[in-house]
mmCIF file of C-alpha atoms (C1' of nucleotides) and ligand atoms in Angstrom:
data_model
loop_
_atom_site.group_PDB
_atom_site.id
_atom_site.type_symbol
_atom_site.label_atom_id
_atom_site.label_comp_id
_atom_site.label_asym_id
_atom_site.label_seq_id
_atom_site.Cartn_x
_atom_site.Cartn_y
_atom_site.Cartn_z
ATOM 1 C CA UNK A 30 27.724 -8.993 12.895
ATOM 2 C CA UNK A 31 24.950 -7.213 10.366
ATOM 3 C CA UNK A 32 25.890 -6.325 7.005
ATOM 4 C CA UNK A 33 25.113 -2.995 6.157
ATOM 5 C CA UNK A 34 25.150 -1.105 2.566
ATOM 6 C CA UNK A 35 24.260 2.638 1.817
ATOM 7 C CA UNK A 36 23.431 1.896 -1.866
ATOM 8 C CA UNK A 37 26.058 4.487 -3.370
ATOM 9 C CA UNK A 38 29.042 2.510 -2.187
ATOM 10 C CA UNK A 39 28.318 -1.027 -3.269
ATOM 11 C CA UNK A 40 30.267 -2.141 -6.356
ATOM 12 C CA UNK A 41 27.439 -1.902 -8.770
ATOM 13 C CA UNK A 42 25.930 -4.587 -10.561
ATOM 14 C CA UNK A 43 26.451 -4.228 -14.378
ATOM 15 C CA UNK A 44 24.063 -3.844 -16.863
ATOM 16 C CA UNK A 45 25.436 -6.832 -18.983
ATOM 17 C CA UNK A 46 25.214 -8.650 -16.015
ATOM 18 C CA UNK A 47 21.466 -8.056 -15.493
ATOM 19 C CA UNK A 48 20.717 -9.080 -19.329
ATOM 20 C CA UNK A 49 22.997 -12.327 -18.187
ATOM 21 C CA UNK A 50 20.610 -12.683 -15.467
ATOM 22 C CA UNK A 51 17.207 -11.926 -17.760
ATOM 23 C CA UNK A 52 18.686 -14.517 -20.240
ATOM 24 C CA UNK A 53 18.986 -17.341 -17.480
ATOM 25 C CA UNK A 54 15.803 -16.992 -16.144
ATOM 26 C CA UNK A 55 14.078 -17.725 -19.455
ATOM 27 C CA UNK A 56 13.277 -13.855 -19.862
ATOM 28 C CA UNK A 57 14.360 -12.020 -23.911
ATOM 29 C CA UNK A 58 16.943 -9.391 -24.053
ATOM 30 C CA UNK A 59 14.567 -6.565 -25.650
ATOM 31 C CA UNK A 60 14.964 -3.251 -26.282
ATOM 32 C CA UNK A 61 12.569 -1.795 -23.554
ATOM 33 C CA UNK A 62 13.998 -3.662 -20.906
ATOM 34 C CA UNK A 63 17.825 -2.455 -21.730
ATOM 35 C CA UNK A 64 16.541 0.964 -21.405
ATOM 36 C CA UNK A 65 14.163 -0.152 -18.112
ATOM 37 C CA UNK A 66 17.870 -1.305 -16.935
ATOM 38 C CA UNK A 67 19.809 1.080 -17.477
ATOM 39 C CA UNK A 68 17.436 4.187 -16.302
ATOM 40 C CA UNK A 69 17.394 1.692 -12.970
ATOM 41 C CA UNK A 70 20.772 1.583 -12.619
ATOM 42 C CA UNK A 71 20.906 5.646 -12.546
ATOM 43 C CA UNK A 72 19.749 5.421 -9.029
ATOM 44 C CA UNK A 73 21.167 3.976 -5.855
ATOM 45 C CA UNK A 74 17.922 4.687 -3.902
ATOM 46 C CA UNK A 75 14.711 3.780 -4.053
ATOM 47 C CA UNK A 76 12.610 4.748 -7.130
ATOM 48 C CA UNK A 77 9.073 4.210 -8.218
ATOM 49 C CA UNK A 78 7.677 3.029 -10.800
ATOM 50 C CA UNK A 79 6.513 6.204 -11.905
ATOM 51 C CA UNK A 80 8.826 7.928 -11.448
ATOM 52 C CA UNK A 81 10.787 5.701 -14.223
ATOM 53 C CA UNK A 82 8.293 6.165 -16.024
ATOM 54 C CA UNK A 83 8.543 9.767 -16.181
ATOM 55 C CA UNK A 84 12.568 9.570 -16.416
ATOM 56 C CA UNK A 85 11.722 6.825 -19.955
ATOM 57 C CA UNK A 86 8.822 9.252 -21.229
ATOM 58 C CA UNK A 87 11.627 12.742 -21.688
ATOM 59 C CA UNK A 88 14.941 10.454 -22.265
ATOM 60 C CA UNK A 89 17.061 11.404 -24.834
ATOM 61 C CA UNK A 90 17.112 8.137 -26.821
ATOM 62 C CA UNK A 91 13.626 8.580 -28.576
ATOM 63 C CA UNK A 92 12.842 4.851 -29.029
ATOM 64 C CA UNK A 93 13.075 4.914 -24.978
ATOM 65 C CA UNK A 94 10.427 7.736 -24.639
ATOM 66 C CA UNK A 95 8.022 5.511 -26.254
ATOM 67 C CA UNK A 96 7.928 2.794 -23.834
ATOM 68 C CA UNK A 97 4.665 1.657 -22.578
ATOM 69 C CA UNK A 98 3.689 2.329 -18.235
ATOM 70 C CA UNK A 99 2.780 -0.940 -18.203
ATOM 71 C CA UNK A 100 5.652 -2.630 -19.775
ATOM 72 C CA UNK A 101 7.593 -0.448 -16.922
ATOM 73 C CA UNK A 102 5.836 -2.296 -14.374
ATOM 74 C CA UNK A 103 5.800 -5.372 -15.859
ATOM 75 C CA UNK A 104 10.076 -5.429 -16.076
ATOM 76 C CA UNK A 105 10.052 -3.863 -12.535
ATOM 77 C CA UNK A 106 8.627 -6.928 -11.405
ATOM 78 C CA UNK A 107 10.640 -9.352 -13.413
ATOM 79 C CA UNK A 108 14.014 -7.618 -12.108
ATOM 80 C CA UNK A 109 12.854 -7.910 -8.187
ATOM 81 C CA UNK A 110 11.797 -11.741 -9.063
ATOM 82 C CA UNK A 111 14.905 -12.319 -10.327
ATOM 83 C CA UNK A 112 16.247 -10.413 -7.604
ATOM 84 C CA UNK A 113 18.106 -7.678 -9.382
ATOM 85 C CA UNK A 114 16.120 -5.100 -7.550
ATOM 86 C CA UNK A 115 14.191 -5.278 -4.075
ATOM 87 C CA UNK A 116 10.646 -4.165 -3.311
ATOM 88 C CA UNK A 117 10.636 -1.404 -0.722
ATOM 89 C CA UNK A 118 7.875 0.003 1.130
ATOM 90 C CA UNK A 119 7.694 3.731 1.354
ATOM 91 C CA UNK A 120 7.149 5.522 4.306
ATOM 92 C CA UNK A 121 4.023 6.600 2.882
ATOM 93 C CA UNK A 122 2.940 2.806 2.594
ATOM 94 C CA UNK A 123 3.826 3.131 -1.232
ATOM 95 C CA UNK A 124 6.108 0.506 -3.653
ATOM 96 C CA UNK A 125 9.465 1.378 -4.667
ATOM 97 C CA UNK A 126 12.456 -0.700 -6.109
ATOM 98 C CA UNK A 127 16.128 -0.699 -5.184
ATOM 99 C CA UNK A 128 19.284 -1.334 -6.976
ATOM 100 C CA UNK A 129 21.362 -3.885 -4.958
ATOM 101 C CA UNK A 130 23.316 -6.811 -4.023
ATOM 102 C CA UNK A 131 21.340 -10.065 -3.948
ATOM 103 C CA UNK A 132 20.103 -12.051 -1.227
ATOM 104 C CA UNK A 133 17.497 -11.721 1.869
ATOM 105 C CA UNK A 134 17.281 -8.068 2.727
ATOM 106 C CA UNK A 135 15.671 -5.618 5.087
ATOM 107 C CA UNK A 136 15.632 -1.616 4.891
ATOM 108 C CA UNK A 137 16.352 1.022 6.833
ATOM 109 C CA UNK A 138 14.669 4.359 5.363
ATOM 110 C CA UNK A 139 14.497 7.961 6.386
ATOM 111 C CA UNK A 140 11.020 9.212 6.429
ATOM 112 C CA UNK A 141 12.394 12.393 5.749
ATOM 113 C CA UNK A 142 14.819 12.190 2.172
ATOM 114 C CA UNK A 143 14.669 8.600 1.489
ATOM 115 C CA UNK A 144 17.706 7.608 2.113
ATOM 116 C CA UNK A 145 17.737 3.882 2.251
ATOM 117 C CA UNK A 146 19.756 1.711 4.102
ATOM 118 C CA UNK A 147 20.101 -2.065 3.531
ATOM 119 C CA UNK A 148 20.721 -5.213 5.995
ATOM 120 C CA UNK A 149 20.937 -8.932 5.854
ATOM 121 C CA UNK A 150 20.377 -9.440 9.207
ATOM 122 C CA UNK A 151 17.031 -10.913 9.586
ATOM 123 C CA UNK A 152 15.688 -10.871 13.011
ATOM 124 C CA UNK A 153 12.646 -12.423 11.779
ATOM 125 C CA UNK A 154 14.287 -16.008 11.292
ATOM 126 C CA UNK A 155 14.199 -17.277 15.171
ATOM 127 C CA UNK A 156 10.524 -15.825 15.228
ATOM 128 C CA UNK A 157 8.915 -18.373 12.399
ATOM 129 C CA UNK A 158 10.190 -21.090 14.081
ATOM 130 C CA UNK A 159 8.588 -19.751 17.240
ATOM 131 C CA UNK A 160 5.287 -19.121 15.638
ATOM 132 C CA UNK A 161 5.524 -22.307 13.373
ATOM 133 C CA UNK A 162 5.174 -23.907 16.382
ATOM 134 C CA UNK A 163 2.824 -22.477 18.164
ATOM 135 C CA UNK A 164 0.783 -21.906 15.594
ATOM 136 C CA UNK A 165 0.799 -24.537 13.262
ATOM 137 C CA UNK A 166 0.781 -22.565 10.234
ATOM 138 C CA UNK A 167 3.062 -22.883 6.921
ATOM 139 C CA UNK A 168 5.334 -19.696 7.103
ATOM 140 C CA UNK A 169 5.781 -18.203 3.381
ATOM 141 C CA UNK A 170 7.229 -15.128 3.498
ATOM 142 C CA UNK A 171 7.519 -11.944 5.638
ATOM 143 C CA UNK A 172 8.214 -8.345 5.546
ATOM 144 C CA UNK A 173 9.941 -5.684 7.388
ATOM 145 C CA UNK A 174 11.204 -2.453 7.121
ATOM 146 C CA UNK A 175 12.602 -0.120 9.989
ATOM 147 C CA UNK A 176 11.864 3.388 9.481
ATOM 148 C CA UNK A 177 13.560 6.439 11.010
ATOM 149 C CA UNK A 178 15.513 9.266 10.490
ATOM 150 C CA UNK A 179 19.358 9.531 9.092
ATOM 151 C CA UNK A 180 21.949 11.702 10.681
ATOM 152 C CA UNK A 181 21.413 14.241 8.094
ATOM 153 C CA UNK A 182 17.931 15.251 8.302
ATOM 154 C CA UNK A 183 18.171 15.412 12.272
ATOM 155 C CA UNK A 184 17.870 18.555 14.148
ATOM 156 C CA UNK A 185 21.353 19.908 14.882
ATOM 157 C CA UNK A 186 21.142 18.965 18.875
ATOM 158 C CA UNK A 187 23.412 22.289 19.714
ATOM 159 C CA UNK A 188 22.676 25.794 19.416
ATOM 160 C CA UNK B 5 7.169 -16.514 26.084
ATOM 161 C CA UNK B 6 5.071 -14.607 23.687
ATOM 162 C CA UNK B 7 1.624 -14.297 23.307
ATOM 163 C CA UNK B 8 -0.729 -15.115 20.879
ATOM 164 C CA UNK B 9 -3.910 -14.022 20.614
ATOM 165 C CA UNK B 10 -6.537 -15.954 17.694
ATOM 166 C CA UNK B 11 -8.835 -12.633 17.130
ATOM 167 C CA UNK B 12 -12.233 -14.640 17.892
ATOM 168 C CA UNK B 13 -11.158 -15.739 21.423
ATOM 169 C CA UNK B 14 -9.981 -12.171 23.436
ATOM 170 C CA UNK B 15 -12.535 -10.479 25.672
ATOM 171 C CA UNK B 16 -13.674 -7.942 23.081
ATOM 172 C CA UNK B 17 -13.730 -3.994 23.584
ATOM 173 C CA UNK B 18 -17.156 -2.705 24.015
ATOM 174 C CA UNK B 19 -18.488 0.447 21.963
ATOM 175 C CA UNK B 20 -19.039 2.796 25.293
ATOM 176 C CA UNK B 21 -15.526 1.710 25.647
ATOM 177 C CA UNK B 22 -14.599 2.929 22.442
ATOM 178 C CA UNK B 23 -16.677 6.271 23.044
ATOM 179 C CA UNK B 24 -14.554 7.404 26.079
ATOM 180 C CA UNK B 25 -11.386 6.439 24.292
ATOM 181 C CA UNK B 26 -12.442 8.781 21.392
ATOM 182 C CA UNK B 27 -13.871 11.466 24.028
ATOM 183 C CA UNK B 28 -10.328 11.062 25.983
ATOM 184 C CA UNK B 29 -8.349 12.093 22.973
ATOM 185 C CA UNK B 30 -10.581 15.172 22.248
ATOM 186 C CA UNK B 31 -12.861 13.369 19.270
ATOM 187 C CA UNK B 32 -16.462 13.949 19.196
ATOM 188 C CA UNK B 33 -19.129 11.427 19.776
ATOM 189 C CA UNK B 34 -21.254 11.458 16.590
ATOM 190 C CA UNK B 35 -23.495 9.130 14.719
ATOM 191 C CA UNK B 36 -21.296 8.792 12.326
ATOM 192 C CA UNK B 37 -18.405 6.883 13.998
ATOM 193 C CA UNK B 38 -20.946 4.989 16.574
ATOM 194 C CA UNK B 39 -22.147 3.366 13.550
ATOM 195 C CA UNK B 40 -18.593 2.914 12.406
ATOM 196 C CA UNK B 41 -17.565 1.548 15.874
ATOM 197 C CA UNK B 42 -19.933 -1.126 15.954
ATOM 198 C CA UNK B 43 -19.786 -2.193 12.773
ATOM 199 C CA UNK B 44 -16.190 -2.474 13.294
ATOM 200 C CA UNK B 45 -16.854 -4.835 16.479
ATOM 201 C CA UNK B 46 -18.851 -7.198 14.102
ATOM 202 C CA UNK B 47 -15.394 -8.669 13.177
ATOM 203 C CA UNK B 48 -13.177 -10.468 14.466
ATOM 204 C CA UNK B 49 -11.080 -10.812 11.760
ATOM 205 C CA UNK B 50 -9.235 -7.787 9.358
ATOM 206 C CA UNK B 51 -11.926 -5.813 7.443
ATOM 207 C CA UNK B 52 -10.924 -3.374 4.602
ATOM 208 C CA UNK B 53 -12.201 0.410 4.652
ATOM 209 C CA UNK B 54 -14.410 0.037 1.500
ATOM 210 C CA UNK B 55 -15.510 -3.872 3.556
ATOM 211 C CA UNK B 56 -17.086 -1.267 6.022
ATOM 212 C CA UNK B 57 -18.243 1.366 3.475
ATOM 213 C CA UNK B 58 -20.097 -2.051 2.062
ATOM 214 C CA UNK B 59 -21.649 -2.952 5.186
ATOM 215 C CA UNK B 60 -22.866 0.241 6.209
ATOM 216 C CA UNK B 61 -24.571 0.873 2.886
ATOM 217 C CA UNK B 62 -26.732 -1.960 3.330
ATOM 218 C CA UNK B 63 -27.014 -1.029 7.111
ATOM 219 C CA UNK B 64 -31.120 -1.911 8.697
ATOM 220 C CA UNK B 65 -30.341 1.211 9.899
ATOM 221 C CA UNK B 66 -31.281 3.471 7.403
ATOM 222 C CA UNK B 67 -29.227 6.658 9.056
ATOM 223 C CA UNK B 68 -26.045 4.505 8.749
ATOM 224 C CA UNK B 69 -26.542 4.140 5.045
ATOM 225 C CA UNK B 70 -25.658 7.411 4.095
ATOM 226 C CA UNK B 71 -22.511 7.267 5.688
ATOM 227 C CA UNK B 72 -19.555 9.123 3.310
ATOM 228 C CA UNK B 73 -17.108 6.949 2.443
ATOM 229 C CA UNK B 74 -14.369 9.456 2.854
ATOM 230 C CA UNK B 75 -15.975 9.553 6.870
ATOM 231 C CA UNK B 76 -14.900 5.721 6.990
ATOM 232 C CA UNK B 77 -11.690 6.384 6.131
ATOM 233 C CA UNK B 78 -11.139 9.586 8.262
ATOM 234 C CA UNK B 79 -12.479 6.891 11.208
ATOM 235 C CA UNK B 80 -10.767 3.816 10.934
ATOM 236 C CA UNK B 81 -7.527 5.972 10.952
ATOM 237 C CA UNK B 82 -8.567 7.776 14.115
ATOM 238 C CA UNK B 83 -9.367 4.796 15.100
ATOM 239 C CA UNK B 84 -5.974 3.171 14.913
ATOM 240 C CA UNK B 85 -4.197 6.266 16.129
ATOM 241 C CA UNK B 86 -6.082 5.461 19.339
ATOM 242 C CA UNK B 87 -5.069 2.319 19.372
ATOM 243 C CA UNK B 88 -8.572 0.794 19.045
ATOM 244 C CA UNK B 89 -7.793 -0.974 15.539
ATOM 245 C CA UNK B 90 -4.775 -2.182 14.151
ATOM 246 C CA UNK B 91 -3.443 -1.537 10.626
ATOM 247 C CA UNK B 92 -2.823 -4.945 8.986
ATOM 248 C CA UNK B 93 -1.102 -5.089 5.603
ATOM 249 C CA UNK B 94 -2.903 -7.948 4.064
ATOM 250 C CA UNK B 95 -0.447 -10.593 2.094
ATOM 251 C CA UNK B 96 -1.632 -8.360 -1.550
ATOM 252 C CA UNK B 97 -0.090 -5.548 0.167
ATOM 253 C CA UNK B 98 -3.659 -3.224 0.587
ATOM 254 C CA UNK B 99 -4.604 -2.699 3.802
ATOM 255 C CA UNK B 100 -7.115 -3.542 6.290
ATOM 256 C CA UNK B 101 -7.736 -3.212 10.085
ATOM 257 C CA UNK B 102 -8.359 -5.626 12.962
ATOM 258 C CA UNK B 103 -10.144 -4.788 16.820
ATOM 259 C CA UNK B 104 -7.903 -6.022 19.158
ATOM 260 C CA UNK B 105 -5.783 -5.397 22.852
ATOM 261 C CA UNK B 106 -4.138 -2.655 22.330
ATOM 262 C CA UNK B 107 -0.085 -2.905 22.693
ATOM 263 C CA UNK B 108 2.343 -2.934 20.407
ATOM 264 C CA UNK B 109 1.518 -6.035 18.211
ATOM 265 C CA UNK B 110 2.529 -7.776 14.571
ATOM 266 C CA UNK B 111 0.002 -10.140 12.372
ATOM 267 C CA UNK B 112 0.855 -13.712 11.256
ATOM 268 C CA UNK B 113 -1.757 -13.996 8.417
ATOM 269 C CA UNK B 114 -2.990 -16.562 6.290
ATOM 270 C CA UNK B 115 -2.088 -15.641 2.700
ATOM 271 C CA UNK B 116 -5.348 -18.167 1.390
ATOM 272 C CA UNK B 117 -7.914 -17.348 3.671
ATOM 273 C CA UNK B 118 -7.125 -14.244 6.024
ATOM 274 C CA UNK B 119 -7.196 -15.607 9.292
ATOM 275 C CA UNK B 120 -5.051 -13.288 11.802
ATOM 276 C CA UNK B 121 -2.957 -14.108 14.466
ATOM 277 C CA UNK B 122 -1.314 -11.126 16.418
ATOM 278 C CA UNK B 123 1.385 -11.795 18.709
ATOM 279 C CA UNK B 124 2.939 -9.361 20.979
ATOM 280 C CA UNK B 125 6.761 -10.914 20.671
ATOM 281 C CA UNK B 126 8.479 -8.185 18.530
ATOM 282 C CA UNK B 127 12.201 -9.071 17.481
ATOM 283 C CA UNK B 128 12.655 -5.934 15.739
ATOM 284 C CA UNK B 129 13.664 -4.393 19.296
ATOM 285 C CA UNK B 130 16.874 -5.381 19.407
ATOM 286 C CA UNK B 131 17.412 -4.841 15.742
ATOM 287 C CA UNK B 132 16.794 -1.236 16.440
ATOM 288 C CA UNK B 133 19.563 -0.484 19.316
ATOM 289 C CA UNK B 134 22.279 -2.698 16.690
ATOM 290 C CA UNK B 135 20.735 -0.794 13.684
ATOM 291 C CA UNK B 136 20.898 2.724 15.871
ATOM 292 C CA UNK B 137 24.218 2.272 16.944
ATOM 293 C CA UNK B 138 25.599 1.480 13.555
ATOM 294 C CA UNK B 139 23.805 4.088 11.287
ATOM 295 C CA UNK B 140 23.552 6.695 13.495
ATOM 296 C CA UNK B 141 19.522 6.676 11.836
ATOM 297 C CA UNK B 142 16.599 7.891 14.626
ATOM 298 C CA UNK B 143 14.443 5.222 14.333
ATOM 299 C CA UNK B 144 10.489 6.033 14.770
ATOM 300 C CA UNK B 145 8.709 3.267 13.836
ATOM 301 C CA UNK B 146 9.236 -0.064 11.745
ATOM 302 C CA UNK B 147 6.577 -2.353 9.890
ATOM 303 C CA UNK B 148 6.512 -6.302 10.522
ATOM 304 C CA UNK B 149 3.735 -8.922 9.182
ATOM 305 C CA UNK B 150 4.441 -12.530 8.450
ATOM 306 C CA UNK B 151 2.497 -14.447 6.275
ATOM 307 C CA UNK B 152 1.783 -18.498 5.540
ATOM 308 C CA UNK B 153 -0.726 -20.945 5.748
ATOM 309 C CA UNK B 154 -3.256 -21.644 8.402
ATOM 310 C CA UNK B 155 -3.607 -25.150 9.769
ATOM 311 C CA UNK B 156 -7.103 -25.617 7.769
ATOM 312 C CA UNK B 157 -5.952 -24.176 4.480
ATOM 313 C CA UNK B 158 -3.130 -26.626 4.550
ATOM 314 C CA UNK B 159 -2.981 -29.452 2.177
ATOM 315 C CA UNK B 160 -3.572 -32.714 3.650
ATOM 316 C CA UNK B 161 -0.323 -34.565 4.051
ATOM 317 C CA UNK B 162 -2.278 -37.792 3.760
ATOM 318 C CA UNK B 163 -4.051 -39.245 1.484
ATOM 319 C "C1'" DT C 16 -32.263 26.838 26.782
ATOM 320 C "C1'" DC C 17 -29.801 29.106 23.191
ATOM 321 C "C1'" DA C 18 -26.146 31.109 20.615
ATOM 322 C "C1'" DT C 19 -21.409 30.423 19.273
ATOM 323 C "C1'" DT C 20 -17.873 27.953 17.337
ATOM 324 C "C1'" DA C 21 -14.846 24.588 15.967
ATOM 325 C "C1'" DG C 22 -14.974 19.860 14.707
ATOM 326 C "C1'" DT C 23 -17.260 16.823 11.520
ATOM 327 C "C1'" DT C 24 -19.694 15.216 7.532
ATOM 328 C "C1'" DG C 25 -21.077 13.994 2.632
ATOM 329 C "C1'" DA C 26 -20.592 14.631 -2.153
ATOM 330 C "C1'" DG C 27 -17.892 14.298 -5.586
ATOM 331 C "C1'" DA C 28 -13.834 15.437 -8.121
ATOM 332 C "C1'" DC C 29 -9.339 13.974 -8.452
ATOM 333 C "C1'" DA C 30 -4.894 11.289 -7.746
ATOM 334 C "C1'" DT C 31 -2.046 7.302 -7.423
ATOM 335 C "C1'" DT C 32 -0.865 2.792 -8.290
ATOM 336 C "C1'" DG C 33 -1.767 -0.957 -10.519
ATOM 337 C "C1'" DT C 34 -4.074 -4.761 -13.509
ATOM 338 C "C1'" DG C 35 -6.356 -6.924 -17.723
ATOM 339 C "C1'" DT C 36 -7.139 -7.178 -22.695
ATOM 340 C "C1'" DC C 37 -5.755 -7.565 -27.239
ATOM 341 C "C1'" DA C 38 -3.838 -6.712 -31.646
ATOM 342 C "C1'" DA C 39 0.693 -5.717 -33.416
ATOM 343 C "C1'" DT C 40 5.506 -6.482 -32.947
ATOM 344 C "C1'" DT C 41 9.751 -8.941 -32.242
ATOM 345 C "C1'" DA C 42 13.376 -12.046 -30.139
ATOM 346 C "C1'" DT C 43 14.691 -16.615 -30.480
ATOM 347 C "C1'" DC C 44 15.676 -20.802 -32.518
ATOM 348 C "C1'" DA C 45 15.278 -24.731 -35.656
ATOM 349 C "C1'" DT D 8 14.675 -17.513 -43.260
ATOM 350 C "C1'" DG D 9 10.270 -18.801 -41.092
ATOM 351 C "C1'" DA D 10 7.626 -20.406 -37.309
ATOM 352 C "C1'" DT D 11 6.387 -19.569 -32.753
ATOM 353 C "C1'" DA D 12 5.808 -17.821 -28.475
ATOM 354 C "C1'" DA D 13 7.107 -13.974 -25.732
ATOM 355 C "C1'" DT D 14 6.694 -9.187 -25.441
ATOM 356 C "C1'" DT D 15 4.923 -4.669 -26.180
ATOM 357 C "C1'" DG D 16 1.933 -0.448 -26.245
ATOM 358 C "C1'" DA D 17 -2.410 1.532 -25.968
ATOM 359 C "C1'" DC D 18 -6.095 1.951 -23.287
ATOM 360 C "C1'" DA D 19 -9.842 0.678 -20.460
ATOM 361 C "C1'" DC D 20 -10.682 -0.352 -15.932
ATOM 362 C "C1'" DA D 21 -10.162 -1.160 -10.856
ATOM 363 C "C1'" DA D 22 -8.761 -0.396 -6.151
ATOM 364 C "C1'" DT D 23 -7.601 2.625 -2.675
ATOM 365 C "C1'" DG D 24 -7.185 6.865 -1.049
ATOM 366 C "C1'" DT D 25 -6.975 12.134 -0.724
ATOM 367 C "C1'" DC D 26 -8.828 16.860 -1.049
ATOM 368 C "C1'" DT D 27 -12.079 20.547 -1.114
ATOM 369 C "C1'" DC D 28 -15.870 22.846 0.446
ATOM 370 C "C1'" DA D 29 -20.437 23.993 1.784
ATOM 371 C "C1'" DA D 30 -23.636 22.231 5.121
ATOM 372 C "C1'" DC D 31 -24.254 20.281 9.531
ATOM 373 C "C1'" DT D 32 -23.775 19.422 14.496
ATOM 374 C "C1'" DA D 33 -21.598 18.296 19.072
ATOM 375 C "C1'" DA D 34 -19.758 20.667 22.765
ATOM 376 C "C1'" DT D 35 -19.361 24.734 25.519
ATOM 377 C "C1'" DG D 36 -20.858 28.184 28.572
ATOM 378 C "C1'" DA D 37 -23.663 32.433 28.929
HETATM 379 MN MN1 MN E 226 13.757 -11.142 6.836
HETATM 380 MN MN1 MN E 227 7.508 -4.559 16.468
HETATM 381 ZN ZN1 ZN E 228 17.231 11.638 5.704
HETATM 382 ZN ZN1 ZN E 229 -6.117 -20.059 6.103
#
DNA sequence: TCATTAGTTGAGACATTGTGTCAATTATCA
DNA sequence: TGATAATTGACACAATGTCTCAACTAATGA
């Protein structure tokens, strides 16, 4: 029925492919936003701003440890408008991004490591139409995310 | 089939209300959070912490002025672990808190002006048991608000 | 009523997560 | 190769909390 992807198994979007992408929507292929890519593309979970931030500050390639925080957030935000990474909410009520496939998605997170888990099932569809009308109002947009813990980080049940 | 409560038409909670709630789960009845409580019940609509820290600043009451700001915060979340306020996440992502029934309960809210409507219909329910059964995840908790356009803040279709 | 004591408070420093401005730089294209 | 508009980096600033700690006080029962 539901489509499910733990991010490390998904045949990866390229980085080429995400400059394709940039390039379509009107957006130039620079310099800070190759190495914005490609430090994104290092992680199949969710990552913060920040914390790219910090990974762009001590990389290797000098001309990447230059890059500016805001310019950081600025591409972070261009890649999850053009949908080549998804806003997830933390636990901890906090922003991160994901790496993933495209399309309307929902997350499953452990409150404990992170681990992220991604759906396309969308129970939220039959509900707007409910609440359209009864309600009367214009329904925009909507988010949820399911939090809980993963098989790994739960207390071995036997002794 | 599910119900919908407009925040400015439920029979309201009462502050002595509120105190035994708060006296129930072990809290102590001080000055502080009577202030805080009936400030609170001033709105019927989501208020943000530093909304309140505002308010009770300019408070008649000139013992309610001095109020901390970090004491607003410490309250408003005791106050929504006893199920007194809800957390809202308001359609710029901060948050904010609403006085309502309590019960398990989402927010539709109006992205232009902030008018709330909570509903008790959740259809993350049955998400969880599919979503439980295929990850193998313990799920705790999950986080659902929809947003749109209230009836007055819509354009007219007219002209 | 009066200590005792643990919960609570206020002040203020500090942290996190962003946003806004603006001059300098640079990708793109004619 | 220029012209032009997008982009960048530095930095100030804002919003929203969190943390510490000494002072205060509600609750308890002797
Ligand atoms: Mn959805
Ligand atoms: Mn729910
Ligand atoms: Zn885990
Ligand atoms: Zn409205």
């Amino acid at each position: 029925m539901s489509e499910f992807h733990a991010n490390s198994s998904d045949p990866r979007i390229t980085a080429p492919h995400i400059q394709a992408i940039l390039s379509q929507h009107g957006y130039r292929l620079t310099g800070p936003r190759g190495w914005i890519v490609d430090q994104a593309l290092q992680h199949d979970r969710p990552f913060t701003a920040e914390q790219l931030v910090a990974e762009l500050r001590d990389h290797q390639d000098g001309r990447a440890a230059g890059i500016g925080r805001a310019t950081v957030y600025r591409t972070l935000e261009i890649l999850a408008s053009v949908d080549v990474l998804s806003r997830v909410i933390q636990p901890n009520g906090s922003a991160a991004y994901v790496v993933e496939a495209p399309g309307h998605r929902h997350h499953l997170v452990c409150s404990s490591c992170g681990t992220t888990i991604s759906f396309t099932a969308c129970p939220v569809d039959t509900l707007v139409n409910t609440l359209t009308a009864d309600t009367s109002f214009t329904i925009h947009d909507h988010l949820l995310e399911v939090f809980g813990t993963c098989p790994d980080c739960q207390e071995p049940a036997d002794s």
